[in-house]
Coordinates of C-alpha atoms in Angstrom, one line a residue:
M18 CA 13.0 89.3 223.6
A19 CA 11.3 89.2 227.0
T20 CA 9.8 92.6 227.9
V21 CA 10.7 94.8 230.8
S22 CA 8.4 94.7 233.7
G23 CA 7.2 97.7 235.6
Q24 CA 7.0 95.8 238.8
V25 CA 10.1 94.4 240.5
S26 CA 9.5 91.8 243.2
H27 CA 11.4 92.3 246.4
A28 CA 10.0 89.2 248.2
P29 CA 12.8 87.3 250.0
M30 CA 13.7 83.8 248.7
T31 CA 12.3 81.0 250.7
N32 CA 14.3 78.2 252.3
A33 CA 12.7 75.7 249.8
E34 CA 13.9 77.9 246.9
R35 CA 17.4 78.1 248.4
R36 CA 17.5 74.4 248.7
V37 CA 16.6 73.7 245.1
I38 CA 19.2 76.3 243.9
F39 CA 21.9 74.7 246.1
A40 CA 21.0 71.2 244.8
S41 CA 21.1 72.4 241.2
S42 CA 24.4 74.2 241.7
L43 CA 26.0 71.2 243.5
G44 CA 25.0 68.8 240.8
T45 CA 26.5 71.1 238.2
V46 CA 29.8 71.2 240.2
F47 CA 30.0 67.5 239.9
E48 CA 29.3 67.6 236.2
W49 CA 32.0 70.1 235.5
Y50 CA 34.4 68.0 237.6
D51 CA 33.8 65.1 235.3
F52 CA 34.3 67.2 232.2
Y53 CA 37.6 68.9 233.3
L54 CA 39.5 65.8 234.3
A55 CA 40.4 65.2 230.6
G56 CA 41.9 68.6 230.3
S57 CA 43.8 68.5 233.7
L58 CA 45.2 65.1 232.9
A59 CA 46.0 65.7 229.2
A60 CA 49.7 64.7 229.5
F61 CA 48.8 61.3 231.0
I62 CA 46.0 60.7 228.6
A63 CA 48.3 61.4 225.7
K64 CA 50.8 58.8 226.9
S65 CA 48.2 56.1 227.5
F66 CA 45.6 56.5 224.7
F67 CA 47.7 58.1 222.0
A68 CA 51.0 56.3 222.5
G69 CA 51.1 55.2 218.8
V70 CA 52.1 58.7 217.6
N71 CA 55.0 61.0 218.4
P72 CA 54.8 63.0 221.7
T73 CA 54.0 66.4 220.0
A74 CA 51.3 64.9 217.8
A75 CA 50.0 63.0 220.8
F76 CA 49.7 66.1 222.9
I77 CA 47.9 68.0 220.1
F78 CA 45.6 65.0 219.6
T79 CA 44.8 65.0 223.3
L80 CA 44.0 68.7 223.2
L81 CA 41.7 68.2 220.3
S82 CA 40.1 65.2 222.1
F83 CA 39.4 67.6 225.0
A84 CA 38.1 70.2 222.4
A85 CA 35.9 67.5 220.8
G86 CA 33.8 67.4 223.9
F87 CA 33.3 71.2 223.5
A88 CA 32.6 70.8 219.7
V89 CA 29.4 68.8 220.3
R90 CA 28.1 70.9 223.2
P91 CA 25.9 73.0 220.8
F92 CA 24.2 69.8 219.6
G93 CA 23.6 68.8 223.2
A94 CA 22.1 72.3 223.7
I95 CA 19.7 71.7 220.8
V96 CA 18.7 68.1 221.9
F97 CA 18.3 68.8 225.6
G98 CA 17.1 72.4 225.1
R99 CA 14.2 71.1 223.1
L100 CA 13.5 68.5 225.7
G101 CA 13.7 71.1 228.5
D102 CA 11.3 73.5 226.8
M103 CA 8.8 70.8 225.9
V104 CA 8.7 68.4 229.0
G105 CA 10.4 70.4 231.8
R106 CA 13.7 71.6 233.2
K107 CA 14.0 68.9 235.9
Y108 CA 14.0 65.8 233.7
T109 CA 17.0 67.0 231.7
F110 CA 19.1 67.1 234.9
L111 CA 18.8 63.4 235.5
I112 CA 19.6 62.5 231.9
T113 CA 22.6 64.7 231.6
I114 CA 24.2 63.7 234.8
L115 CA 23.7 60.0 234.1
I116 CA 25.4 60.4 230.7
M117 CA 28.2 62.5 232.1
G118 CA 29.0 60.3 235.1
T119 CA 28.8 57.0 233.3
S120 CA 31.1 58.1 230.4
T121 CA 33.6 59.6 232.9
F122 CA 33.7 56.4 234.9
L123 CA 34.3 54.3 231.7
V124 CA 37.3 56.5 230.8
G125 CA 38.9 55.3 234.1
L126 CA 38.4 51.7 233.1
L127 CA 39.5 52.1 229.4
P128 CA 42.7 50.1 228.5
G129 CA 45.4 52.1 226.8
Y130 CA 46.8 52.0 223.3
A131 CA 49.3 49.2 224.2
T132 CA 46.3 46.9 224.9
L133 CA 43.6 48.0 222.5
G134 CA 45.5 49.7 219.8
I135 CA 43.6 52.3 217.7
A136 CA 40.3 51.3 219.5
S137 CA 41.6 53.0 222.7
P138 CA 41.7 56.6 221.4
V139 CA 38.5 56.0 219.4
I140 CA 36.6 54.9 222.5
F141 CA 38.1 57.8 224.5
I142 CA 37.0 60.3 222.0
A143 CA 33.5 58.7 222.0
M144 CA 33.3 59.2 225.7
R145 CA 34.4 62.8 225.3
L146 CA 31.6 63.3 222.8
L147 CA 29.0 61.9 225.2
Q148 CA 30.3 64.2 227.9
G149 CA 30.0 67.2 225.6
L150 CA 26.5 66.3 224.7
A151 CA 25.5 66.0 228.3
L152 CA 27.1 69.3 229.3
G153 CA 25.4 70.9 226.3
G154 CA 22.1 70.2 228.0
E155 CA 23.3 71.0 231.5
Y156 CA 24.1 74.7 231.7
G157 CA 21.0 76.1 230.0
G158 CA 18.8 74.1 232.2
A159 CA 20.6 75.0 235.4
A160 CA 20.8 78.7 234.7
T161 CA 17.1 78.8 233.6
Y162 CA 16.0 76.7 236.6
V163 CA 17.7 79.0 239.1
A164 CA 16.7 82.2 237.4
E165 CA 13.1 81.1 237.3
H166 CA 13.2 80.6 241.1
A167 CA 15.0 83.8 242.0
P168 CA 13.5 87.1 243.0
S169 CA 13.9 89.5 240.0
N170 CA 15.9 92.0 242.0
K171 CA 18.4 89.3 243.0
R172 CA 18.6 87.3 239.8
G173 CA 22.1 88.2 239.0
A174 CA 23.2 87.3 242.5
W175 CA 21.5 83.9 242.6
T176 CA 22.4 82.8 239.1
S177 CA 26.0 83.8 239.8
W178 CA 26.1 80.7 242.1
I179 CA 25.6 78.6 239.0
Q180 CA 28.5 80.5 237.5
T181 CA 30.8 79.4 240.3
T182 CA 30.1 75.7 239.5
A183 CA 32.5 75.5 236.6
T184 CA 35.3 77.0 238.6
L185 CA 34.5 74.9 241.6
G186 CA 34.3 71.8 239.4
L187 CA 37.8 72.6 238.1
F188 CA 39.0 73.3 241.6
L189 CA 37.6 70.0 242.8
S190 CA 39.2 68.1 240.0
L191 CA 42.6 69.7 240.8
L192 CA 42.2 68.8 244.5
V193 CA 41.4 65.2 243.8
I194 CA 44.3 64.9 241.3
L195 CA 46.7 66.5 243.8
G196 CA 45.5 64.3 246.6
V197 CA 46.0 61.1 244.6
R198 CA 49.4 62.3 243.4
K199 CA 50.6 63.0 246.9
S200 CA 49.2 59.8 248.4
I201 CA 50.6 57.3 245.9
G202 CA 53.6 59.2 244.4
E203 CA 54.4 60.4 240.9
D204 CA 55.6 57.1 239.5
A205 CA 52.4 55.3 240.5
F206 CA 50.3 58.2 239.4
G207 CA 51.8 58.2 236.0
A208 CA 51.4 54.5 235.6
W209 CA 47.8 54.0 236.8
G210 CA 46.9 56.6 239.5
W211 CA 45.7 59.2 237.0
R212 CA 42.7 56.9 236.4
V213 CA 41.5 57.2 240.1
P214 CA 39.9 60.6 239.7
F215 CA 37.8 59.2 236.7
L216 CA 36.8 56.2 238.7
A217 CA 35.9 58.4 241.7
S218 CA 33.2 60.0 239.6
I219 CA 30.9 57.0 240.2
V220 CA 30.5 58.3 243.8
L221 CA 29.8 61.8 242.6
L222 CA 27.3 60.4 240.1
A223 CA 25.4 58.6 242.9
I224 CA 25.3 61.8 245.0
S225 CA 24.2 63.9 242.0
V226 CA 21.4 61.6 241.0
W227 CA 20.1 61.5 244.6
I228 CA 20.2 65.3 244.8
R229 CA 18.4 65.9 241.5
L230 CA 15.7 63.4 242.4
Q231 CA 14.8 65.9 245.2
L232 CA 14.2 68.8 242.9
S233 CA 10.8 70.2 242.0
E234 CA 10.0 71.7 238.6
S235 CA 10.6 75.4 237.8
P236 CA 7.5 77.5 238.8
A237 CA 7.6 79.4 235.5
F238 CA 7.5 76.2 233.5
Q239 CA 4.8 74.8 235.7
K240 CA 2.7 77.9 235.2
M241 CA 3.2 77.8 231.5
K242 CA 2.4 74.1 231.3
S243 CA -0.8 74.5 233.4
E244 CA -2.0 77.2 231.0
G245 CA -1.2 75.0 227.9
K246 CA 1.3 77.4 226.5
V247 CA 4.3 75.1 226.2
S248 CA 6.0 75.4 222.9
K249 CA 5.4 72.4 220.6
K250 CA 8.3 73.4 218.2
P251 CA 10.9 75.3 220.3
L252 CA 13.6 74.8 217.7
T253 CA 11.5 76.3 214.9
E254 CA 10.5 79.2 217.2
A255 CA 14.0 79.9 218.4
F256 CA 15.9 79.7 215.1
A257 CA 13.4 80.0 212.2
E258 CA 11.8 83.2 213.4
W259 CA 14.1 86.2 212.8
K260 CA 13.0 88.1 215.9
N261 CA 14.3 85.3 218.0
L262 CA 17.3 84.3 215.8
K263 CA 18.8 87.8 215.8
V264 CA 18.9 87.7 219.6
V265 CA 20.6 84.4 219.5
I266 CA 23.2 85.8 217.1
L267 CA 23.8 88.8 219.2
A268 CA 24.1 86.7 222.4
L269 CA 26.8 84.7 220.6
F270 CA 29.0 87.4 219.1
G271 CA 28.1 90.2 221.5
L272 CA 28.5 88.2 224.8
T273 CA 29.4 84.5 224.9
A274 CA 32.3 84.4 222.4
G275 CA 34.3 87.0 224.3
Q276 CA 33.2 85.6 227.7
A277 CA 34.4 82.1 226.6
V278 CA 37.9 83.1 225.6
V279 CA 38.4 85.1 228.7
W280 CA 37.2 82.2 230.8
Y281 CA 39.4 79.5 229.2
T282 CA 42.4 81.8 229.1
G283 CA 42.1 82.6 232.8
Q284 CA 41.5 79.0 234.0
F285 CA 42.7 76.6 231.4
Y286 CA 45.3 78.1 229.2
T287 CA 47.2 79.2 232.2
L288 CA 47.6 75.6 233.3
F289 CA 48.9 74.6 229.9
F290 CA 51.2 77.6 229.8
L291 CA 52.6 76.9 233.3
T292 CA 53.2 73.2 232.7
Q293 CA 54.0 72.9 229.0
T294 CA 55.8 76.2 228.3
L295 CA 57.3 77.3 231.6
K296 CA 58.0 73.7 232.7
V297 CA 56.5 74.1 236.1
D298 CA 55.8 70.7 237.7
G299 CA 52.2 69.5 237.7
V300 CA 51.7 69.6 241.5
T301 CA 53.0 73.2 241.8
A302 CA 51.0 74.4 238.9
S303 CA 47.8 72.8 240.3
L304 CA 48.5 74.3 243.7
V305 CA 48.9 77.9 242.5
I306 CA 45.9 77.7 240.2
A307 CA 43.8 76.2 243.0
A308 CA 44.9 79.0 245.3
A309 CA 43.9 81.6 242.7
L310 CA 40.6 79.9 242.1
L311 CA 39.9 79.9 245.9
I312 CA 40.7 83.6 246.1
G313 CA 38.9 84.6 243.0
T314 CA 35.7 82.5 243.1
P315 CA 33.8 84.8 245.5
F316 CA 34.0 87.5 242.8
F317 CA 31.5 85.5 240.7
V318 CA 28.8 86.4 243.3
F319 CA 30.2 89.9 243.8
F320 CA 29.9 90.8 240.1
G321 CA 26.6 88.9 239.8
S322 CA 25.2 91.0 242.7
L323 CA 26.7 94.1 241.3
S324 CA 24.9 93.5 238.0
D325 CA 21.6 93.7 239.9
R326 CA 22.5 97.3 240.8
I327 CA 24.4 98.7 237.8
G328 CA 23.4 96.3 235.0
R329 CA 24.9 93.2 233.4
K330 CA 26.3 94.6 230.2
P331 CA 28.9 97.2 231.6
I332 CA 30.5 94.5 233.8
I333 CA 30.8 91.9 231.0
M334 CA 32.1 94.5 228.4
A335 CA 34.6 95.9 230.9
G336 CA 35.9 92.4 231.6
C337 CA 36.5 91.6 227.9
L338 CA 38.2 94.9 227.2
I339 CA 40.5 94.9 230.3
A340 CA 41.5 91.3 229.6
A341 CA 42.4 91.9 226.0
L342 CA 44.5 94.9 227.0
T343 CA 46.5 93.2 229.7
Y344 CA 47.0 89.6 228.7
F345 CA 50.4 90.0 227.2
P346 CA 52.0 91.8 230.1
L347 CA 50.4 89.4 232.6
F348 CA 51.7 86.3 230.8
H349 CA 55.1 87.9 230.6
M350 CA 54.8 88.4 234.4
L351 CA 54.0 84.7 234.8
T352 CA 57.2 83.8 233.1
H353 CA 59.2 86.3 235.2
Y354 CA 57.8 84.9 238.5
A355 CA 57.4 81.2 237.7
N356 CA 60.5 80.5 235.6
P357 CA 62.9 83.5 235.8
T358 CA 65.8 81.3 234.6
L359 CA 64.0 80.8 231.3
E360 CA 63.3 84.5 231.0
A361 CA 67.0 85.3 231.6
A362 CA 68.1 82.7 229.0
V363 CA 65.7 84.2 226.4
A364 CA 67.1 87.6 227.0
K365 CA 70.8 86.5 227.1
S366 CA 70.8 83.9 224.4
P367 CA 67.8 84.3 222.0
I368 CA 67.0 81.4 219.7
V369 CA 66.8 81.9 215.9
V370 CA 65.7 79.2 213.4
T371 CA 67.1 79.8 209.9
A372 CA 65.4 77.7 207.3
D373 CA 64.0 77.5 203.8
P374 CA 60.3 78.6 204.3
N375 CA 59.2 76.2 201.7
E376 CA 60.4 73.3 203.9
C377 CA 58.4 74.5 206.9
S378 CA 55.0 72.9 207.5
F379 CA 52.2 73.9 209.7
Q380 CA 52.6 71.2 212.2
F381 CA 49.0 70.7 213.2
N382 CA 48.5 67.0 212.7
P383 CA 45.5 65.9 214.9
V384 CA 45.3 62.3 213.6
G385 CA 49.1 61.7 213.8
T386 CA 49.4 60.3 210.3
A387 CA 51.7 62.9 208.8
K388 CA 55.5 62.7 209.2
F389 CA 57.4 65.9 209.4
T390 CA 60.8 65.1 208.1
S391 CA 62.2 68.3 206.6
S392 CA 65.1 69.9 208.5
C393 CA 62.9 72.9 209.2
D394 CA 60.1 70.8 210.7
I395 CA 62.6 68.9 212.8
A396 CA 64.2 72.0 214.1
K397 CA 60.9 73.7 215.0
S398 CA 59.2 70.7 216.5
S399 CA 62.2 70.2 218.8
L400 CA 61.9 73.7 220.1
S401 CA 58.1 73.8 220.2
S402 CA 57.8 70.6 222.1
A403 CA 60.3 72.0 224.6
G404 CA 58.2 75.2 225.0
L405 CA 61.1 77.4 223.8
N406 CA 60.7 80.9 222.3
Y407 CA 62.4 81.4 218.9
E408 CA 62.5 83.7 215.9
N409 CA 62.2 82.7 212.2
V410 CA 64.7 83.8 209.5
A411 CA 64.3 82.8 205.9
A412 CA 67.2 80.9 204.2
P413 CA 67.9 80.2 200.5
A414 CA 66.1 77.2 199.0
G415 CA 67.6 73.9 199.8
T416 CA 69.4 75.1 202.9
I417 CA 69.5 72.7 205.9
A418 CA 67.9 74.4 208.8
Q419 CA 70.0 75.8 211.6
I420 CA 69.2 76.6 215.2
K421 CA 71.2 79.5 216.6
V422 CA 71.3 79.7 220.4
G423 CA 73.1 82.9 221.4
D424 CA 76.3 82.6 219.3
T425 CA 76.2 78.8 219.0
V426 CA 74.8 77.1 215.9
V427 CA 73.3 73.6 215.8
N428 CA 72.5 72.1 212.4
A429 CA 69.3 70.2 211.9
Y430 CA 69.2 67.3 209.4
D431 CA 67.1 65.8 206.6
G432 CA 64.7 63.2 208.2
K433 CA 64.7 61.2 205.0
A434 CA 68.5 60.7 204.8
A435 CA 69.8 57.2 205.0
D436 CA 71.6 57.9 208.3
A437 CA 68.8 60.0 209.7
K438 CA 68.7 58.0 213.0
T439 CA 72.4 58.6 213.6
Q440 CA 72.1 62.3 212.7
G441 CA 69.0 62.6 214.9
A442 CA 70.8 61.4 217.9
T443 CA 73.7 63.7 217.3
F444 CA 71.3 66.6 216.7
K445 CA 69.3 66.0 219.9
K446 CA 72.5 65.8 222.0
G447 CA 74.0 68.9 220.4
L448 CA 70.8 70.9 220.9
S449 CA 70.4 69.7 224.5
D450 CA 74.0 70.6 225.4
T451 CA 73.8 74.0 223.7
L452 CA 70.6 74.9 225.5
K453 CA 72.0 73.8 228.8
A454 CA 75.2 75.8 228.2
A455 CA 73.1 78.9 227.3
G456 CA 71.2 78.6 230.6
Y457 CA 67.9 77.3 229.3
P458 CA 66.4 75.2 232.1
A459 CA 64.9 71.7 231.4
K460 CA 62.4 72.4 234.3
A461 CA 61.4 75.4 236.3
D462 CA 63.6 75.8 239.4
P463 CA 61.4 75.3 242.5
A464 CA 63.8 77.5 244.6
L465 CA 63.2 80.4 242.3
F466 CA 59.5 80.0 241.9
N467 CA 57.7 83.1 243.4
Y468 CA 54.6 81.7 244.9
P469 CA 52.9 85.0 246.1
M470 CA 53.4 86.9 242.9
T471 CA 52.5 83.9 240.6
I472 CA 49.3 83.4 242.6
A473 CA 48.6 87.2 242.4
V474 CA 48.9 87.2 238.6
L475 CA 46.7 84.1 238.3
T476 CA 44.1 85.7 240.6
I477 CA 43.9 88.7 238.4
L478 CA 43.2 86.4 235.5
V479 CA 40.5 84.6 237.5
I480 CA 38.9 87.9 238.4
Y481 CA 38.6 88.8 234.7
V482 CA 36.8 85.5 234.4
T483 CA 34.4 86.4 237.2
M484 CA 33.6 89.8 235.5
V485 CA 32.5 88.2 232.2
Y486 CA 31.0 85.1 233.6
G487 CA 29.3 86.2 236.9
P488 CA 26.5 88.2 235.3
I489 CA 26.1 86.3 232.0
A490 CA 23.6 83.6 233.1
A491 CA 21.1 86.3 234.3
M492 CA 21.6 88.3 231.1
L493 CA 21.1 85.3 228.8
V494 CA 18.0 84.2 230.7
E495 CA 16.6 87.7 230.4
M496 CA 17.2 87.9 226.7
F497 CA 14.7 85.1 225.7
P498 CA 11.0 84.4 226.4
V499 CA 10.1 81.6 228.8
R500 CA 8.6 79.2 226.2
I501 CA 11.8 78.9 224.2
R502 CA 14.3 80.0 226.8
Y503 CA 16.1 76.7 227.4
T504 CA 16.7 76.2 223.7
S505 CA 17.5 79.8 222.8
M506 CA 20.0 80.6 225.5
S507 CA 21.8 77.2 225.4
L508 CA 22.9 77.3 221.8
P509 CA 24.8 80.6 221.8
Y510 CA 26.2 79.8 225.2
H511 CA 27.6 76.5 224.0
I512 CA 28.8 77.7 220.6
G513 CA 30.6 80.4 222.4
N514 CA 32.0 78.3 225.1
G515 CA 32.2 75.0 223.2
W516 CA 33.8 76.4 220.0
F517 CA 35.4 79.8 220.7
G518 CA 36.5 78.7 224.2
G519 CA 36.9 75.0 223.9
F520 CA 39.2 75.2 221.0
L521 CA 41.4 77.8 222.6
P522 CA 44.2 75.5 224.0
A523 CA 44.6 73.6 220.7
T524 CA 44.4 76.8 218.6
A525 CA 46.9 78.7 220.8
F526 CA 49.3 75.7 220.8
A527 CA 49.2 75.6 217.0
I528 CA 49.8 79.3 216.7
V529 CA 52.8 79.2 219.1
A530 CA 54.3 76.2 217.1
A531 CA 53.9 78.1 213.8
K532 CA 55.2 81.5 215.0
G533 CA 57.8 80.4 217.5
N534 CA 56.8 83.0 220.1
I535 CA 55.5 81.5 223.3
Y536 CA 53.1 84.4 223.8
S537 CA 51.7 84.5 220.2
G538 CA 48.8 82.1 221.1
L539 CA 47.3 85.0 223.2
W540 CA 46.4 86.8 220.0
Y541 CA 43.4 84.5 219.6
P542 CA 41.7 85.4 222.9
V543 CA 42.7 89.0 222.5
A544 CA 41.1 89.3 219.1
V545 CA 37.9 87.5 220.0
A546 CA 37.5 89.5 223.3
L547 CA 37.9 92.8 221.4
F548 CA 35.4 91.7 218.7
T549 CA 32.8 90.8 221.3
F550 CA 33.5 94.2 223.1
V551 CA 32.7 96.1 219.9
I552 CA 29.6 94.0 219.0
G553 CA 28.3 94.1 222.5
M554 CA 28.7 97.8 223.0
V555 CA 27.0 98.7 219.7
F556 CA 24.2 96.1 219.4
V557 CA 23.4 94.4 222.7
R558 CA 21.1 96.2 225.1
E559 CA 20.9 96.0 228.9
T560 CA 18.5 93.4 230.3
R561 CA 18.4 94.1 234.0
G562 CA 14.8 94.5 235.2
T563 CA 13.4 92.2 232.5
D564 CA 10.2 90.3 233.2
I565 CA 11.3 86.7 232.6
D566 CA 7.8 85.3 232.8
A567 CA 6.8 87.2 229.6
E568 CA 5.7 84.9 226.8
A569 CA 7.3 87.0 223.9

């Protein structure tokens, strides 16, 4: 770990340094914009590229495709981290932005399943993998590059600007999507307009490449290179030497895992929850989340600056703990303010599924090849795909599953029966009529949507994000020596954010489908955040004041 310096530089940052930090941050905004389009447009992607499977499987498949980009981020961190530690920070920026921008543009041109068949989702997933690799090399370089330019007493403040880029990238993607939807209408957007934000990335790519061509190399790396001290084997030094590997492990479990789930819960799972569970229309959901991001984003810099005064660790740990303790009540509040009709229906006419447990499958089918035909699976999939809350009650073996809505019972059916198609039509109509009579809304009522309070709740969730994310770039940079910094900090960051965070939507969706409770998916981020809080408090030390030019 880098050592603590007895001298703290208070020299002000020059205009040239501010320019390179701005350029680095702006390029990263564009890269995050490219990456988030797939998550924001998941419903449209499911219909276009995964049209060969049932809607529930298609949506899960799309979530996993989104997560696939996160899954390969650690590999991108290794590949580009090694490159950044051996040949320089600057060159990785050009490579990563070119890969990201090109693959995003190609998604906009990719024909759907109806035209290409199975090749369509395969190519889409390949593009997601390329995006993930590029992003895996992006963050560590950007954070390292900025930190190595910043004065040591303002490192938290200046690196926090990099932390705003992910949120600003999401914000930009939502604004572009919203602008296109409003300008061409929902029908056209659903048919072809959702491709426009992907195609627009070619303009962002051109801007980003031009900006990054103006950058100079990091002064810390230039100094190390001129002295002939560049690592020839950064991967070996970072991961084969225990003194460095143990810091990587602590950075993962004591910092980035918890930071990741808080980040993705506050900014992405909320979008899925609003649109898929609470049935809020996409435009309204995008507007309220964009408003919360606009209000909350300055807190990245606030908490980054605060970490220069009181330390990084207490702010990050507090964010993990507070988030874990308040997620359940906050998401209940979201239901209350965004879809009070649903809340009232659940209270007045709770849904109970009575079925033989042996007939109930774990309906997590990413490749869409399995067919869930038991009466239990049919009953649960109908409710889960509608985003409805239900309880499970065991029934004797061989019993046909029943859905009880208030006092009314709807019988499911055996999907393998000879007249399954006829029974299915009767079941769907009966369930729809019963839910309607019980007051369950097909969509959230715009007239009852409480904009101020929904935005307030979402803003709180975003502020939690800023607490854990604002100071973390400075802390990760300060944990590792300069010669292997890019490699060492990138891997735990991208395992934490790529795996613990990136798989959050798909994992939470699967938990909800299995348990029947629309809030049960929150147990995943709660458990991970609490785990990180314990590990971080016990084993991770404060890094504020560290000399980041130290060689070991």
